[in-house]
Coordinates of C-alpha atoms in Angstrom, one line a residue:
M257 CA 88.6 79.8 11.4
R258 CA 90.7 80.7 14.5
T259 CA 94.4 80.9 14.7
L260 CA 96.3 78.9 17.3
E261 CA 99.7 80.0 18.5
L262 CA 102.4 78.0 20.4
L263 CA 104.4 80.5 22.4
A264 CA 107.8 79.4 23.6
P265 CA 110.3 80.9 26.1
A266 CA 113.7 82.1 25.2
K267 CA 116.4 82.6 27.8
D268 CA 118.7 83.8 25.0
L269 CA 119.2 83.8 21.2
E270 CA 120.1 80.1 21.1
C271 CA 116.9 79.1 22.9
G272 CA 114.8 81.4 20.7
L273 CA 116.2 79.9 17.5
A274 CA 115.7 76.4 18.8
A275 CA 112.0 77.3 19.6
I276 CA 111.4 78.5 16.1
N277 CA 113.1 75.5 14.5
H278 CA 111.1 73.1 16.6
G279 CA 107.7 74.5 15.8
A280 CA 107.0 77.5 17.9
D281 CA 104.7 80.2 16.4
A282 CA 106.1 82.9 18.6
V283 CA 108.8 83.4 21.2
Y284 CA 108.9 85.7 24.2
I285 CA 112.3 87.0 25.4
G286 CA 113.6 89.5 27.8
A287 CA 115.8 92.6 26.9
E288 CA 118.7 93.7 29.0
K289 CA 116.4 95.3 31.6
F290 CA 112.8 95.4 32.8
G291 CA 111.8 91.8 32.1
A292 CA 110.4 89.7 34.9
R293 CA 113.4 87.3 34.9
A294 CA 116.3 89.5 35.9
A295 CA 118.8 86.7 35.1
A296 CA 117.6 86.3 31.5
G297 CA 118.5 89.5 29.7
N298 CA 119.4 89.9 26.0
S299 CA 121.0 92.6 23.8
L300 CA 119.0 94.5 21.2
A301 CA 121.3 92.9 18.6
D302 CA 120.3 89.4 19.6
I303 CA 116.6 90.3 19.7
Q304 CA 116.9 91.8 16.2
R305 CA 118.6 88.6 14.9
L306 CA 115.9 86.5 16.5
T307 CA 113.1 88.7 15.1
D308 CA 114.5 88.5 11.6
Y309 CA 114.8 84.8 11.8
A310 CA 111.3 84.2 13.2
H311 CA 109.7 86.4 10.5
Q312 CA 111.0 84.1 7.8
F313 CA 108.4 81.6 9.0
G314 CA 105.7 84.1 9.8
A315 CA 106.6 83.6 13.5
K316 CA 106.7 86.5 16.0
V317 CA 108.8 87.8 18.8
F318 CA 107.4 89.3 21.9
V319 CA 109.6 91.1 24.4
T320 CA 108.9 91.2 28.1
V321 CA 109.0 94.7 29.6
N322 CA 106.9 93.4 32.5
T323 CA 108.5 94.7 35.7
I324 CA 107.2 97.6 37.7
V325 CA 109.4 100.7 36.9
F326 CA 110.9 102.9 39.5
E327 CA 110.9 106.7 39.0
R328 CA 114.7 106.8 38.2
E329 CA 114.2 104.2 35.4
L330 CA 111.5 106.0 33.4
Q331 CA 113.8 107.5 30.9
A332 CA 115.7 104.2 30.3
T333 CA 112.4 102.3 29.9
Q334 CA 111.2 104.8 27.4
Q335 CA 114.5 104.4 25.4
L336 CA 114.1 100.6 25.5
I337 CA 110.5 100.7 24.2
T338 CA 111.5 103.0 21.4
D339 CA 114.5 100.8 20.5
L340 CA 112.3 97.7 20.4
A341 CA 109.8 99.5 18.2
R342 CA 112.7 100.5 15.9
I343 CA 114.0 96.9 15.4
G344 CA 110.4 95.6 14.7
V345 CA 109.5 93.2 17.5
D346 CA 105.9 92.2 17.3
A347 CA 104.6 92.8 20.8
L348 CA 105.5 94.1 24.3
L349 CA 104.4 92.2 27.4
V350 CA 103.9 94.8 30.1
Q351 CA 102.7 95.3 33.6
D352 CA 103.4 98.9 34.5
M353 CA 100.7 101.2 33.1
A354 CA 103.4 103.9 32.5
T355 CA 104.4 101.9 29.5
L356 CA 101.2 102.9 27.6
A357 CA 102.3 106.5 27.4
M358 CA 105.8 105.4 26.5
R359 CA 104.6 103.5 23.6
R360 CA 102.8 106.6 22.2
V361 CA 106.1 108.5 22.5
A362 CA 107.8 105.6 20.6
L363 CA 105.2 105.8 17.8
G364 CA 106.0 109.5 17.3
E365 CA 109.7 108.8 17.0
V366 CA 109.7 105.6 15.0
G367 CA 106.4 105.7 13.1
H368 CA 105.2 102.2 14.2
V369 CA 105.0 100.3 17.4
P370 CA 104.5 96.7 18.6
Q371 CA 101.2 95.3 19.8
L372 CA 100.5 95.5 23.5
H373 CA 100.0 92.4 25.6
A374 CA 99.0 92.4 29.2
S375 CA 101.5 90.3 31.1
T376 CA 100.4 87.6 33.6
Q377 CA 101.8 90.1 36.2
C378 CA 98.6 92.2 35.5
D379 CA 96.7 89.6 37.6
T380 CA 93.8 89.2 35.2
R381 CA 91.2 86.8 36.5
S382 CA 87.9 88.2 35.3
A383 CA 86.1 89.4 32.2
E384 CA 85.7 92.8 33.7
K385 CA 89.5 93.2 34.0
V386 CA 90.0 91.9 30.4
R387 CA 87.4 94.4 29.1
W388 CA 89.2 97.2 30.9
L389 CA 92.6 96.2 29.4
R390 CA 91.0 96.0 25.9
Q391 CA 89.7 99.6 26.3
L392 CA 93.2 100.7 27.0
G393 CA 94.5 99.3 23.8
F394 CA 95.7 95.8 24.8
T395 CA 95.2 93.3 22.0
R396 CA 96.0 90.3 24.1
V397 CA 95.7 89.4 27.8
V398 CA 97.7 86.7 29.6
L399 CA 95.2 85.1 31.9
A400 CA 96.0 84.0 35.5
R401 CA 97.2 80.4 35.6
E402 CA 94.6 79.5 38.2
L403 CA 91.5 79.9 35.9
S404 CA 89.4 76.9 34.9
V405 CA 88.4 76.0 31.4
E406 CA 84.8 77.2 32.3
E407 CA 86.2 80.6 33.5
I408 CA 88.3 81.0 30.4
S409 CA 85.2 80.2 28.3
A410 CA 83.1 82.7 30.1
I411 CA 85.7 85.5 29.6
H412 CA 85.9 84.7 25.9
R413 CA 82.1 84.9 25.6
E414 CA 81.9 88.3 27.3
V415 CA 85.0 89.8 25.6
P416 CA 85.4 87.9 22.3
D417 CA 87.6 90.6 20.6
V418 CA 90.7 90.1 22.8
E419 CA 93.2 87.4 22.3
L420 CA 93.5 85.1 25.3
E421 CA 96.9 83.7 26.2
V422 CA 97.0 80.8 28.7
F423 CA 99.9 79.0 30.3
V424 CA 100.0 75.3 29.4
H425 CA 103.3 74.0 30.7
G426 CA 106.0 74.7 33.2
A427 CA 106.5 76.0 36.8
L428 CA 103.6 77.4 38.8
C429 CA 103.6 80.3 41.2
V430 CA 101.5 79.6 44.2
S431 CA 100.3 83.2 44.4
Y432 CA 98.4 85.0 41.7
S433 CA 101.1 86.5 39.6
G434 CA 101.8 90.2 40.1
V435 CA 100.4 90.3 43.7
C436 CA 103.1 88.3 45.5
Y437 CA 105.3 90.3 47.9
A438 CA 106.8 87.5 50.0
S439 CA 110.2 87.6 48.3
Q440 CA 110.4 91.4 48.7
H441 CA 109.2 91.3 52.3
C442 CA 111.6 88.6 53.4
F443 CA 114.7 89.2 51.2
Q444 CA 114.2 92.6 49.5
R445 CA 114.1 90.8 46.2
S446 CA 110.9 91.8 44.3
A447 CA 109.0 89.3 42.2
N448 CA 107.6 92.3 40.4
R449 CA 111.1 93.3 39.5
G450 CA 112.2 89.9 38.2
E451 CA 114.2 89.0 41.3
C452 CA 112.0 86.4 43.0
A453 CA 113.8 84.4 45.7
Q454 CA 111.3 81.6 45.4
F455 CA 109.8 81.9 48.9
C456 CA 107.2 79.3 47.8
R457 CA 109.9 76.6 47.3
M458 CA 111.1 76.8 50.9
K459 CA 110.4 74.4 53.9
F460 CA 107.9 75.4 56.5
D461 CA 106.5 74.2 59.7
L462 CA 102.7 74.6 60.1
L463 CA 101.5 75.6 63.5
D464 CA 98.1 76.2 65.0
A465 CA 97.0 79.1 67.3
D466 CA 98.2 77.2 70.3
G467 CA 101.7 76.5 68.9
Q468 CA 100.8 72.9 68.2
L469 CA 103.0 71.5 65.3
I470 CA 100.8 70.2 62.5
E471 CA 103.4 69.7 59.8
H472 CA 107.2 69.8 60.1
D473 CA 109.7 70.8 57.4
R474 CA 107.3 70.5 54.5
Y475 CA 107.2 72.4 51.2
L476 CA 103.7 73.6 51.8
L477 CA 103.6 76.3 49.1
S478 CA 105.4 74.4 46.4
M479 CA 103.3 73.5 43.4
K480 CA 103.9 70.8 40.9
D481 CA 104.5 71.8 37.3
L482 CA 101.7 72.5 34.9
C483 CA 101.1 70.2 31.9
Q484 CA 98.1 70.7 29.7
I485 CA 99.2 68.8 26.6
D486 CA 96.2 66.6 26.7
H487 CA 93.8 69.5 27.0
L488 CA 94.8 71.8 24.2
E489 CA 91.6 71.2 22.2
E490 CA 89.5 72.0 25.3
L491 CA 91.4 75.2 25.9
A492 CA 91.1 76.2 22.2
D493 CA 87.3 75.5 22.2
A494 CA 87.1 77.7 25.4
G495 CA 88.6 80.6 23.5
A496 CA 92.3 80.5 24.2
S497 CA 94.3 81.4 21.1
S498 CA 97.9 81.3 22.5
F499 CA 99.4 78.4 24.4
K500 CA 102.3 79.5 26.5
I501 CA 105.2 77.4 27.8
E502 CA 106.9 78.7 30.9
G503 CA 110.7 78.6 31.2
R504 CA 112.7 81.7 30.4
L505 CA 115.5 80.4 32.7
K506 CA 115.5 77.0 31.0
D507 CA 118.2 75.8 28.5
A508 CA 117.9 75.0 24.8
N509 CA 117.3 71.3 25.4
Y510 CA 114.2 72.0 27.5
V511 CA 112.9 74.3 24.8
K512 CA 113.6 71.7 22.0
N513 CA 111.8 68.9 23.9
V514 CA 108.8 70.8 25.2
V515 CA 108.1 72.9 22.1
S516 CA 108.3 69.7 19.9
A517 CA 105.8 67.8 22.1
Y518 CA 103.3 70.7 22.1
S519 CA 103.8 71.6 18.4
R520 CA 103.1 68.1 17.3
R521 CA 100.0 67.9 19.4
L522 CA 98.7 71.2 17.9
D523 CA 99.4 70.0 14.4
E524 CA 97.3 66.9 15.2
L525 CA 94.4 69.2 16.3
V526 CA 94.6 71.3 13.2
A527 CA 94.8 68.3 10.9
R528 CA 91.7 66.8 12.6
R529 CA 89.7 70.1 12.6
P530 CA 91.0 72.1 9.6
D531 CA 87.8 74.1 9.2
A532 CA 88.0 75.4 12.8
Y533 CA 91.7 76.0 13.5
R534 CA 95.0 76.8 11.8
R535 CA 98.6 77.4 13.0
A536 CA 99.7 81.0 13.4
S537 CA 103.0 80.5 11.5
F538 CA 104.2 78.7 8.4
G539 CA 106.1 75.6 7.6
T540 CA 106.4 72.0 8.8
V541 CA 109.0 70.5 11.1
A542 CA 110.8 67.2 10.5
Y543 CA 111.9 65.9 13.9
Q544 CA 115.0 63.7 14.4
F545 CA 114.1 62.6 18.0
E546 CA 111.0 61.6 20.0
P547 CA 110.0 64.2 22.5
S548 CA 109.2 63.1 26.0
L549 CA 108.0 65.7 28.6
R550 CA 108.8 63.3 31.5
K551 CA 112.5 63.4 30.6
T552 CA 112.7 67.2 31.0
F553 CA 112.9 69.1 34.3
N554 CA 109.6 68.7 36.2
R555 CA 108.4 68.5 39.7
G556 CA 105.6 66.1 38.8
F557 CA 102.7 67.3 36.7
T558 CA 99.3 68.8 37.4
H559 CA 96.3 70.2 35.5
Y560 CA 96.1 72.8 38.3
F561 CA 92.5 74.2 38.4
L562 CA 91.6 73.4 34.8
H563 CA 88.6 71.3 36.0
G564 CA 88.2 73.0 39.3
R565 CA 89.9 72.3 42.6
Q566 CA 92.0 69.1 42.7
P567 CA 93.9 67.4 45.5
D568 CA 97.1 66.7 43.6
I569 CA 98.5 70.2 42.7
A570 CA 101.2 70.5 45.4
S571 CA 104.5 68.8 45.9
F572 CA 105.0 68.9 49.7
D573 CA 108.0 66.6 49.8
T574 CA 110.4 68.4 47.4
P575 CA 110.6 71.4 45.2
K576 CA 113.2 69.8 43.0
A577 CA 112.8 67.8 39.8
L578 CA 111.7 64.2 40.2
G579 CA 111.8 63.4 36.5
E580 CA 110.4 60.2 35.0
Y581 CA 109.5 57.1 37.1
V582 CA 111.8 54.3 36.0
G583 CA 110.9 51.4 38.4
T584 CA 111.5 50.1 41.9
V585 CA 114.6 48.9 43.6
K586 CA 114.6 45.1 43.5
E587 CA 117.7 44.1 45.5
V588 CA 120.6 46.0 47.0
R589 CA 124.2 44.8 47.3
R590 CA 127.1 46.5 48.8
Q591 CA 128.1 48.6 45.8
S592 CA 125.2 48.1 43.4
F593 CA 121.5 47.4 43.1
N594 CA 119.1 46.3 40.4
V595 CA 115.9 47.8 39.2
A596 CA 112.5 46.1 38.5
G597 CA 111.1 47.8 35.4
T598 CA 111.4 48.2 31.7
A599 CA 113.6 51.3 31.6
S600 CA 117.1 51.1 30.1
F601 CA 120.0 53.0 31.8
A602 CA 123.3 54.6 30.8
N603 CA 126.5 55.6 32.5
G604 CA 126.0 59.1 34.0
D605 CA 122.2 58.9 34.5
G606 CA 120.9 61.0 37.4
L607 CA 118.5 59.1 39.6
C608 CA 116.6 60.1 42.8
F609 CA 114.2 58.7 45.4
L610 CA 112.2 59.8 48.4
T611 CA 113.6 58.6 51.7
D612 CA 111.5 57.4 54.6
G613 CA 111.8 60.9 56.0
R614 CA 110.2 62.3 52.7
T615 CA 113.4 64.0 51.6
L616 CA 114.7 63.7 48.0
E617 CA 118.0 61.8 47.7
G618 CA 119.8 62.0 44.4
F619 CA 122.8 60.2 43.0
R620 CA 124.6 59.5 39.7
V621 CA 125.1 56.2 38.0
N622 CA 128.8 55.4 37.5
R623 CA 128.2 52.2 35.5
A624 CA 125.1 50.5 34.2
V625 CA 125.1 46.8 33.2
G626 CA 121.5 46.1 32.1
N627 CA 119.3 46.8 35.0
R628 CA 122.1 46.5 37.6
L629 CA 123.4 49.9 38.5
Y630 CA 126.7 50.9 40.2
P631 CA 126.4 54.4 41.7
F632 CA 129.4 56.7 42.0
K633 CA 128.6 56.7 45.7
M634 CA 126.0 54.3 47.2
P635 CA 123.2 56.5 48.6
Q636 CA 122.1 55.9 52.2
G637 CA 118.5 54.9 52.6
L638 CA 118.2 53.0 49.4
K639 CA 116.4 49.7 49.9
A640 CA 114.3 47.2 48.1
G641 CA 110.8 48.5 47.2
V642 CA 111.8 52.1 46.9
G643 CA 110.5 53.9 43.8
L644 CA 113.2 55.4 41.5
Y645 CA 113.0 58.5 39.3
R646 CA 115.4 59.6 36.6
N647 CA 116.0 63.4 36.5
N648 CA 118.9 63.3 34.0
D649 CA 118.7 60.9 31.1
V650 CA 122.2 60.9 29.5
A651 CA 121.1 59.2 26.3
F652 CA 118.2 61.6 25.8
E653 CA 120.4 64.7 26.5
K654 CA 122.9 63.4 24.0
A655 CA 120.2 63.0 21.3
L656 CA 119.0 66.6 22.0
A657 CA 122.6 67.9 21.6
G658 CA 122.8 66.8 18.0
P659 CA 120.6 67.7 15.0
T660 CA 117.0 67.5 16.2
A661 CA 114.7 69.3 13.8
C662 CA 114.5 71.0 10.4
R663 CA 111.7 73.5 9.7
K664 CA 110.8 74.2 6.1
M665 CA 108.1 75.8 4.0
G666 CA 106.9 74.1 0.9
V667 CA 107.2 76.2 -2.3
H668 CA 106.1 75.7 -5.9
L669 CA 108.3 77.2 -8.6
S670 CA 107.3 78.0 -12.2
L671 CA 109.6 79.0 -15.0
D672 CA 108.1 81.0 -17.9
L673 CA 109.2 83.0 -20.9
T674 CA 109.2 86.8 -21.0
A675 CA 109.6 89.0 -24.1
D676 CA 113.3 89.4 -23.4
G677 CA 114.2 86.5 -21.2
F678 CA 112.8 84.3 -18.4
A679 CA 110.7 84.7 -15.2
L680 CA 110.6 82.6 -12.1
T681 CA 107.5 82.6 -9.9
L682 CA 107.4 81.2 -6.4
R683 CA 104.2 80.3 -4.6
V684 CA 103.5 79.3 -1.1
P685 CA 100.0 78.1 0.0
F686 CA 99.6 80.6 2.9
L687 CA 100.0 83.8 0.8
N688 CA 97.8 85.3 -1.8
E689 CA 100.7 87.0 -3.5
E690 CA 103.5 85.5 -5.5
A691 CA 107.2 86.3 -5.5
R692 CA 108.8 86.9 -8.9
A693 CA 112.3 87.2 -10.4
T694 CA 113.2 88.0 -14.0
V695 CA 116.3 88.0 -16.2
A696 CA 117.0 89.3 -19.6
F697 CA 118.6 86.6 -21.8
G698 CA 118.2 86.1 -25.6
H699 CA 116.0 83.1 -26.6
Q700 CA 118.2 80.6 -28.2
P701 CA 117.0 77.2 -29.3
A702 CA 118.4 74.4 -27.1
K703 CA 120.6 71.8 -28.7
K704 CA 119.7 69.3 -26.0
P705 CA 116.8 68.8 -23.6
Q706 CA 116.7 71.4 -20.8
A707 CA 113.9 70.2 -18.5
D708 CA 115.9 68.0 -16.2
N709 CA 118.5 70.6 -15.6
I710 CA 115.9 73.3 -15.0
V711 CA 114.2 71.1 -12.3
K712 CA 117.6 70.2 -10.8
Q713 CA 118.9 73.8 -10.6
L714 CA 115.6 75.4 -9.3
S715 CA 115.1 72.7 -6.7
K716 CA 118.4 73.5 -4.9
L717 CA 116.8 75.2 -1.9
G718 CA 118.9 73.5 0.8
A719 CA 120.2 76.5 2.8
T720 CA 116.9 78.4 2.6
P721 CA 113.8 78.0 4.7
Y722 CA 112.0 76.4 1.8
T723 CA 111.7 73.0 0.3
C724 CA 110.7 72.4 -3.3
Q725 CA 107.2 70.9 -3.8
G726 CA 107.3 71.0 -7.6
V727 CA 108.6 72.8 -10.6
S728 CA 106.4 73.8 -13.6
I729 CA 107.8 74.7 -17.0
L730 CA 105.4 77.0 -18.9
N731 CA 105.2 77.9 -22.6
H732 CA 107.9 75.4 -23.6
A733 CA 110.6 77.4 -21.8
D734 CA 112.7 74.3 -21.8
R735 CA 113.1 74.4 -25.5
H736 CA 115.4 77.4 -25.1
F737 CA 119.0 77.3 -23.9
I738 CA 119.2 78.4 -20.2
P739 CA 122.7 78.4 -18.5
S740 CA 122.8 76.8 -15.1
S741 CA 124.3 80.0 -13.7
L742 CA 121.3 81.9 -14.9
L743 CA 118.9 79.5 -13.2
S744 CA 120.9 79.8 -10.0
D745 CA 120.6 83.6 -10.1
L746 CA 116.9 83.4 -10.8
R747 CA 116.4 81.0 -7.9
R748 CA 118.4 83.2 -5.5
E749 CA 116.6 86.4 -6.5
G750 CA 113.3 84.6 -6.3
V751 CA 114.0 83.3 -2.8
E752 CA 115.0 86.8 -1.7
A753 CA 111.7 88.2 -3.1
L754 CA 109.7 85.5 -1.3
D755 CA 111.6 86.3 1.9
A756 CA 110.7 89.9 1.6
L757 CA 107.0 89.1 0.8
I758 CA 106.7 87.0 4.0
R759 CA 108.4 89.6 6.1
K760 CA 106.0 92.2 4.7
H761 CA 103.1 90.0 5.5
V762 CA 104.2 89.5 9.1
E763 CA 105.0 93.1 9.7
Q764 CA 101.7 94.4 8.4
A765 CA 99.9 91.9 10.7
G766 CA 101.9 93.0 13.8
R767 CA 103.0 96.6 13.7
L768 CA 100.7 99.5 14.4
T769 CA 101.2 102.8 12.6
E770 CA 98.6 104.6 14.6
L771 CA 96.9 104.1 18.0
P772 CA 93.2 104.5 18.5
P773 CA 92.2 106.8 21.3
M774 CA 91.8 105.1 24.6
A775 CA 88.2 104.4 25.5
P776 CA 86.9 105.6 28.9
A777 CA 88.1 102.9 31.3
V778 CA 87.5 103.4 35.0
A779 CA 90.1 101.6 37.1
R780 CA 88.3 99.4 39.7
A781 CA 89.1 97.1 42.5
W782 CA 88.7 94.0 40.4
Q783 CA 89.3 91.8 43.4
P784 CA 88.1 92.7 47.0
E785 CA 91.7 92.7 48.3
Y786 CA 92.6 95.6 46.1
K787 CA 90.4 97.9 48.2
Q788 CA 91.9 96.7 51.4
H789 CA 95.5 96.7 50.1
P790 CA 95.9 99.4 47.4
Y791 CA 99.5 98.6 46.9
L792 CA 98.3 95.6 44.8
Y793 CA 97.9 98.1 41.9
N794 CA 101.8 98.2 41.9
I795 CA 102.1 101.9 41.3
S796 CA 105.8 102.6 41.5
N797 CA 106.3 105.9 39.5
S798 CA 104.7 109.2 38.8
M799 CA 103.6 108.2 35.3
A800 CA 101.7 105.2 36.6
R801 CA 100.1 107.3 39.4
S802 CA 99.0 109.9 36.8
F803 CA 97.5 107.1 34.6
Y804 CA 95.4 105.7 37.5
E805 CA 94.3 109.2 38.5
A806 CA 93.2 109.9 35.0
H807 CA 91.2 106.6 35.0
G808 CA 89.3 107.4 38.1
L809 CA 91.2 105.6 40.9
T810 CA 90.9 107.5 44.1
N811 CA 92.5 105.3 46.8
I812 CA 96.0 105.5 45.4
R813 CA 98.9 104.1 47.3
P814 CA 102.5 103.4 46.3
A815 CA 103.6 99.9 45.4
F816 CA 104.8 97.6 48.1
E817 CA 108.4 97.9 46.9
V818 CA 108.4 101.7 47.4
G819 CA 106.9 101.7 50.9
G820 CA 103.2 100.9 50.2
G821 CA 103.1 97.8 52.4
G822 CA 103.5 99.7 55.6
A823 CA 101.0 97.5 57.6
E824 CA 102.4 95.5 60.5
A825 CA 101.0 92.3 58.9
P826 CA 100.9 93.0 55.1
L827 CA 99.2 90.7 52.6
L828 CA 102.0 88.9 50.9
M829 CA 100.2 86.3 48.8
R830 CA 96.7 85.6 47.5
C831 CA 96.4 81.9 46.4
R832 CA 93.9 79.5 45.0
H833 CA 96.0 76.8 46.6
C834 CA 94.6 76.0 50.0
I835 CA 96.7 74.2 52.7
R836 CA 93.6 73.3 54.7
F837 CA 92.1 71.5 51.6
A838 CA 95.4 69.9 50.7
L839 CA 95.7 68.3 54.2
G840 CA 92.2 66.9 53.9
H841 CA 90.5 69.3 56.3
C842 CA 88.2 71.4 54.1
V843 CA 84.8 70.6 55.6
R844 CA 82.9 72.3 52.8
R845 CA 84.4 69.8 50.3
G846 CA 84.0 66.7 52.4
G847 CA 87.2 66.9 54.5
E848 CA 87.6 66.0 58.1
Q849 CA 86.9 68.5 60.9
P850 CA 90.4 69.8 61.9
T851 CA 91.5 69.4 65.5
W852 CA 93.6 72.5 65.5
R853 CA 92.7 76.0 66.5
E854 CA 93.1 78.7 63.9
P855 CA 94.6 81.0 62.8
L856 CA 97.4 78.8 61.4
T857 CA 100.9 80.1 60.8
L858 CA 103.8 79.0 58.6
R859 CA 107.2 79.1 60.2
L860 CA 110.5 79.3 58.3
G861 CA 113.6 77.7 59.6
D862 CA 114.9 81.0 60.8
G863 CA 111.8 81.5 63.0
R864 CA 109.9 84.0 60.8
R865 CA 106.2 83.4 60.8
F866 CA 103.4 84.1 58.4
R867 CA 99.7 84.0 59.2
L868 CA 97.2 82.1 57.0
E869 CA 93.7 83.3 56.4
F870 CA 91.1 81.1 54.6
D871 CA 88.5 82.9 52.6
C872 CA 86.0 80.0 52.1
K873 CA 83.5 82.1 50.3
A874 CA 86.1 82.9 47.5
C875 CA 87.7 79.5 48.1
Q876 CA 91.1 81.1 48.4
M877 CA 94.0 81.4 50.9
A878 CA 95.9 84.5 51.9
V879 CA 99.4 84.7 53.5
Y880 CA 100.2 87.6 55.7
G881 CA 103.6 88.8 57.1
L882 CA 103.9 89.0 60.9

């Protein structure tokens, strides 16, 4: 039987708690520094609170320390890793190989360390790279988003003893993660440092070698958002064990909605195939709302490369959220219009549409009377026949703002006699051990029946993470007088003992008290471009350089961010997305022969240009700075 984990993002403590309460098996969160979302940092105290809360349910907390580290930051990074080990987080997601040595130092100081997960920033696309990471001590690898289900399956077959984590929902980077330098090149904001300026969400002109304009002001590098909710079983069967939701900059409502939708779908899979799969954490969730992925921020959805190259992965018209389709404009008056469709509307709803010029126009509904809508300001370009989308559903957001979920673990309680008093035993189905509390109290014959009061007092588990699934009274314990206060004390102490038992179970499964020696692991050019552009190894400090030297790398160059991209036309992106294919001109895949002359270039509004190179053998596209 394999364990399946739903891994949720947390911008902050509120989002992390919401994720656990709505069914996440694990949460990933950034500390104050060195996480690949510079705007989503959290204090150690908040991470400690989240970890303690998650462990109640057997859920885990992973901390992102997945930026490249500059020389001047080595000591601060070491301190952070040591502090995270001390507070008991379950894993570190890392990119910089200097962190491996830092974790060994933390082990010597603290006595235990978290597991090690290879971040998506490690650019892992092959079984060879996964095997290398396993030899270094990584227990889990986050695979590149671009991999197909067949490629994931092949990696799992070749390296079955490593957990594979795959993204299943959220925003997509057009470049392979970890090897995108466009933001640094253009704006001195490094994606490898958590400061991406979202170069890929910008407008471009597309020009041919003669300066002919092919496309004007299009978002040619902007991907739709990923949504694999209908393919979780496929991914699980391929070998994925962790299903990751993107969104460490998203708010709590996004987390509640998306986590609920995916958790329910995973529960359905486990219920249908209980001999094959089980959830990674404990408890069941009662939801007080109906999740809907279309009602949460999205740019339109895609399965990306799950089943190979598809024509619908990009959103050339807008990088913004369209939301859910709600119908078409039926008739327009001076200050209002009506909508043909079945959707209902509320005052304050945010709507949008694509104009004839393929730009996104948004507006807010001031008043809704049935399907007749009165905008705060009538948008220009709105006319009959236009498709409408809702990117802010006031009624749905209001529902998410209230009580939305309650997560509990079922527990069975047994009251028994002891030689000098009473004992309470608590059992949960997922542990082999039992929690026990005892009290000394003289056995006095009861003057009236005690059973009903025993059940009543022991069932009061409201503020705890447990719900009572039954109370057993053994050896006629109910024939003895038992004060309600004593039963309350037994229940409280029993719950505390059960809490401790579950925490112990989680910590033993996650923390490492010793590290095996690293197996010989020769660093290679896992992709051809690494030989041509050695800065793709992202070596930004002396410890990382020493690591790669010790693992046989000879062509060592510094990271792009510290001067390694010195070429006049550096490689800025390597993408599986192909503009030539997206425009219908990939001849190898049945497209029309283009009339343009290559190389093609992208041009930003400020005039800066970027050369495109099409590697048809690898079926990839590269973007170079000029």
